[in-house]
CSV table of C-alpha atoms in Angstrom, one decimal:
chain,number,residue,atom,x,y,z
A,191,UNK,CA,0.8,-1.2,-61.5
A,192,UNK,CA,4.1,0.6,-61.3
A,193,UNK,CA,5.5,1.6,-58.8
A,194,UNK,CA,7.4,4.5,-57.7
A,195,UNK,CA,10.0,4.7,-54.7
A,196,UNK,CA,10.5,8.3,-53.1
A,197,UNK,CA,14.1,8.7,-51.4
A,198,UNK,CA,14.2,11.8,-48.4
A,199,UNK,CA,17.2,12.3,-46.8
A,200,UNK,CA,18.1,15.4,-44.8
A,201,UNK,CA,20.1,17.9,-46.5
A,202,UNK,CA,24.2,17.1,-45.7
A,203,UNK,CA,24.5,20.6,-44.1
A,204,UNK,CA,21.8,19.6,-41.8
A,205,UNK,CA,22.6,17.5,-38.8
A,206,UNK,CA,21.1,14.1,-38.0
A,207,UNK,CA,21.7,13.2,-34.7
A,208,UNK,CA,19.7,9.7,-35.0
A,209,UNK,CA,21.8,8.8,-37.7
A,210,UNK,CA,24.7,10.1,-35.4
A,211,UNK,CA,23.8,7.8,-32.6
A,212,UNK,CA,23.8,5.0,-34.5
A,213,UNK,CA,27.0,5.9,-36.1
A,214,UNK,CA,28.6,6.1,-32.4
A,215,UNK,CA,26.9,3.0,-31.1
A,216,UNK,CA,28.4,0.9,-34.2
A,217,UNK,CA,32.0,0.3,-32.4
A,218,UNK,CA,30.8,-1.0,-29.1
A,219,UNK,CA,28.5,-2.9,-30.6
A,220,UNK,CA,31.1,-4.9,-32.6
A,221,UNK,CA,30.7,-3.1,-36.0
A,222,UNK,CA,33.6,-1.3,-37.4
A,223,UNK,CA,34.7,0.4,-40.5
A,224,UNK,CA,31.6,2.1,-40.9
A,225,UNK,CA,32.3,6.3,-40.4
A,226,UNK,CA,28.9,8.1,-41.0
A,227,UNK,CA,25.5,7.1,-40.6
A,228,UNK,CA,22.4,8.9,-42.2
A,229,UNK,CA,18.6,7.9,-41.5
A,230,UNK,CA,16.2,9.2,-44.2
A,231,UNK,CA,12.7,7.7,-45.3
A,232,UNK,CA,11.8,5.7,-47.9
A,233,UNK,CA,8.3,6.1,-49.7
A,234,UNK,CA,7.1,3.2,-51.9
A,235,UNK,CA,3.8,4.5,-54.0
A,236,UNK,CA,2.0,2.0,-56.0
A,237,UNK,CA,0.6,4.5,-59.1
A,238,UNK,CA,-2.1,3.9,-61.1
A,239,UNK,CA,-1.6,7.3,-63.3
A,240,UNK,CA,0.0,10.6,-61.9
A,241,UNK,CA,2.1,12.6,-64.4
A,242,UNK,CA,6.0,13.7,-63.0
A,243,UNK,CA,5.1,17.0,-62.5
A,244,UNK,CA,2.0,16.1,-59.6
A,245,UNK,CA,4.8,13.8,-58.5
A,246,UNK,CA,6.8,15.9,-57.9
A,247,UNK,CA,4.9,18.5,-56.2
A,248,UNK,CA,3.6,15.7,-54.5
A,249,UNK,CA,6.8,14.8,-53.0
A,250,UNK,CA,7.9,18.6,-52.3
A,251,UNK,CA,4.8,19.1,-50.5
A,252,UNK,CA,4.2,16.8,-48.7
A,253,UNK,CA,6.8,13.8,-48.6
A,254,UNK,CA,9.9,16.2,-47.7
A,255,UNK,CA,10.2,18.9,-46.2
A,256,UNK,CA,12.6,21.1,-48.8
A,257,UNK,CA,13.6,23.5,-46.2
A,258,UNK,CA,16.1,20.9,-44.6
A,259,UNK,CA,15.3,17.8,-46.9
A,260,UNK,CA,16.0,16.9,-50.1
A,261,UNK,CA,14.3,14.2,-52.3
A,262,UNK,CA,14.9,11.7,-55.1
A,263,UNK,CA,12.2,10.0,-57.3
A,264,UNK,CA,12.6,6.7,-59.3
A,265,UNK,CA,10.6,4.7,-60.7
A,266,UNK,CA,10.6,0.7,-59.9
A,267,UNK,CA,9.2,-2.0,-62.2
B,254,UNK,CA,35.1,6.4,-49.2
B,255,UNK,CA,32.1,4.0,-50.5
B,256,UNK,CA,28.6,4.5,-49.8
B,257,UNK,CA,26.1,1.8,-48.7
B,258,UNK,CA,22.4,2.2,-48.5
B,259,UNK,CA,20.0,0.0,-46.7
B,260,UNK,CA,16.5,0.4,-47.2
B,261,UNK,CA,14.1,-1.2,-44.5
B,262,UNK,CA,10.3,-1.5,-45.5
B,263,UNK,CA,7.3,-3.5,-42.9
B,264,UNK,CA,6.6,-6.9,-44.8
B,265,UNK,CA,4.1,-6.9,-47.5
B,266,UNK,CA,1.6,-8.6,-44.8
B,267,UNK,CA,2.6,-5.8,-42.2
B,268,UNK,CA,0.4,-3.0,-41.8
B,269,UNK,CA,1.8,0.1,-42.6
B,270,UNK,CA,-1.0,2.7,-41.0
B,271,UNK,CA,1.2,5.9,-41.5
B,272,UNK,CA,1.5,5.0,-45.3
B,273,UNK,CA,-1.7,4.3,-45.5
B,274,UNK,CA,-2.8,7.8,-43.8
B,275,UNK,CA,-0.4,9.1,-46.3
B,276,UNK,CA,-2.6,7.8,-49.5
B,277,UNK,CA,-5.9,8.2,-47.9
B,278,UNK,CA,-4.8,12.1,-47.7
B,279,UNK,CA,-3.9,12.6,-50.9
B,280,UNK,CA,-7.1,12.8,-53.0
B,281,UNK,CA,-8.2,15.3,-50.5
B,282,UNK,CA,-5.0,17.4,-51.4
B,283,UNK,CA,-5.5,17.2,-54.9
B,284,UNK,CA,-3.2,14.5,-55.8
B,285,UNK,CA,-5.2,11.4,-57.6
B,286,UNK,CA,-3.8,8.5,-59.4
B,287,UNK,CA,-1.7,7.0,-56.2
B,288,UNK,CA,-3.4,3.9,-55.1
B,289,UNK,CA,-1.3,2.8,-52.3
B,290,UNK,CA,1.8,4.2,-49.8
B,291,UNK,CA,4.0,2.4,-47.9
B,292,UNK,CA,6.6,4.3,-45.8
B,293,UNK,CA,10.3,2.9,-44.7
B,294,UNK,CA,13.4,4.0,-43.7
B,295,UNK,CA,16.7,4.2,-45.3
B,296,UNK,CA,20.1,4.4,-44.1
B,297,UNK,CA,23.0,5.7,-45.7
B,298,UNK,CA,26.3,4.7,-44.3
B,299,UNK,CA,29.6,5.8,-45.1
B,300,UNK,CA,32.2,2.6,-45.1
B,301,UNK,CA,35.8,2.3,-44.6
B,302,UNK,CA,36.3,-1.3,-44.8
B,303,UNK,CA,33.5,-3.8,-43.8
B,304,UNK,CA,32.7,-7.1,-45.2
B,305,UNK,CA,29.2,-8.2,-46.7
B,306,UNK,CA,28.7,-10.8,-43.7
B,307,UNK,CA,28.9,-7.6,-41.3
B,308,UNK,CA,26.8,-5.6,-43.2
B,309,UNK,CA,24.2,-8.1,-43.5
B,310,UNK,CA,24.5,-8.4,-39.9
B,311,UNK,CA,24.4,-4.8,-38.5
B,312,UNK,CA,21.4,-3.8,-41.6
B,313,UNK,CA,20.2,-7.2,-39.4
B,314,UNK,CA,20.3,-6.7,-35.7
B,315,UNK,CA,20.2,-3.2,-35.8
B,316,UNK,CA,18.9,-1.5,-38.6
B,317,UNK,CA,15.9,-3.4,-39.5
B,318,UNK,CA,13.8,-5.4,-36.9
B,319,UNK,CA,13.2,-9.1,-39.3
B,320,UNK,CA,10.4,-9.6,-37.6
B,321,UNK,CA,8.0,-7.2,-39.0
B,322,UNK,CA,10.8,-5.5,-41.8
B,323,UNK,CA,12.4,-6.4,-44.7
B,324,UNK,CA,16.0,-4.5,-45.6
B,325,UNK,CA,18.1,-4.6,-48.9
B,326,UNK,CA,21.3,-3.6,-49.2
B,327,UNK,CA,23.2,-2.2,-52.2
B,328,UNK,CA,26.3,-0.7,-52.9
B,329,UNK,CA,26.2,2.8,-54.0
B,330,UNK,CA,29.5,4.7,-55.9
């Protein structure tokens, strides 16, 4: 069954403090050389047969929110 | 400045209820075909200079909980 993997990360003009705190935690936990952090989610949907367009509307509706996220689909073997 | 992503998903045998509300929704919203969802997180970090050894470490300790989650790491340009 293929499978299709749905990226959403917040928009860069958008702020992500999460992503922030890890970011600033990083150097007092030991971990440098790392300058930006950004948490999004991953969706992993096992397909059985859904054409790009539902996919897509699929993921603008209701994976993402397009106001302040933005989205990427692939597919996965 | 080079751009790493780490993508943390629950194990296979892990139980992923928000995923799964996620798929059970879907037929009622019009969207057929999609037989399974699992949601994860992913992380997109900005590096200046870390090694692979520290990578695998921090996506380790901090970023994914190996326990219950799985991470891959991959370079991105």
């Amino acid at each position: 069954m293929p499978r299709v993997v749905v990226d959403v990360m917040l928009k860069p003009e958008i702020a992500d403090p999460q992503g922030q705190a890890i970011a600033n935690a990083l150097p007092n936990l030991g971990f440098t050389g790392v300058s930006s952090v950004r948490q999004g989610k991953r969706f992993e949907l096992e397909v059985e047969s859904i054409d790009e367009a539902q996919l897509q509307k699929l993921a603008d509706t209701l994976l993402a929110n397009p106001v302040i996220e933005t989205y990427s689909i692939r597919g996965q073997a």
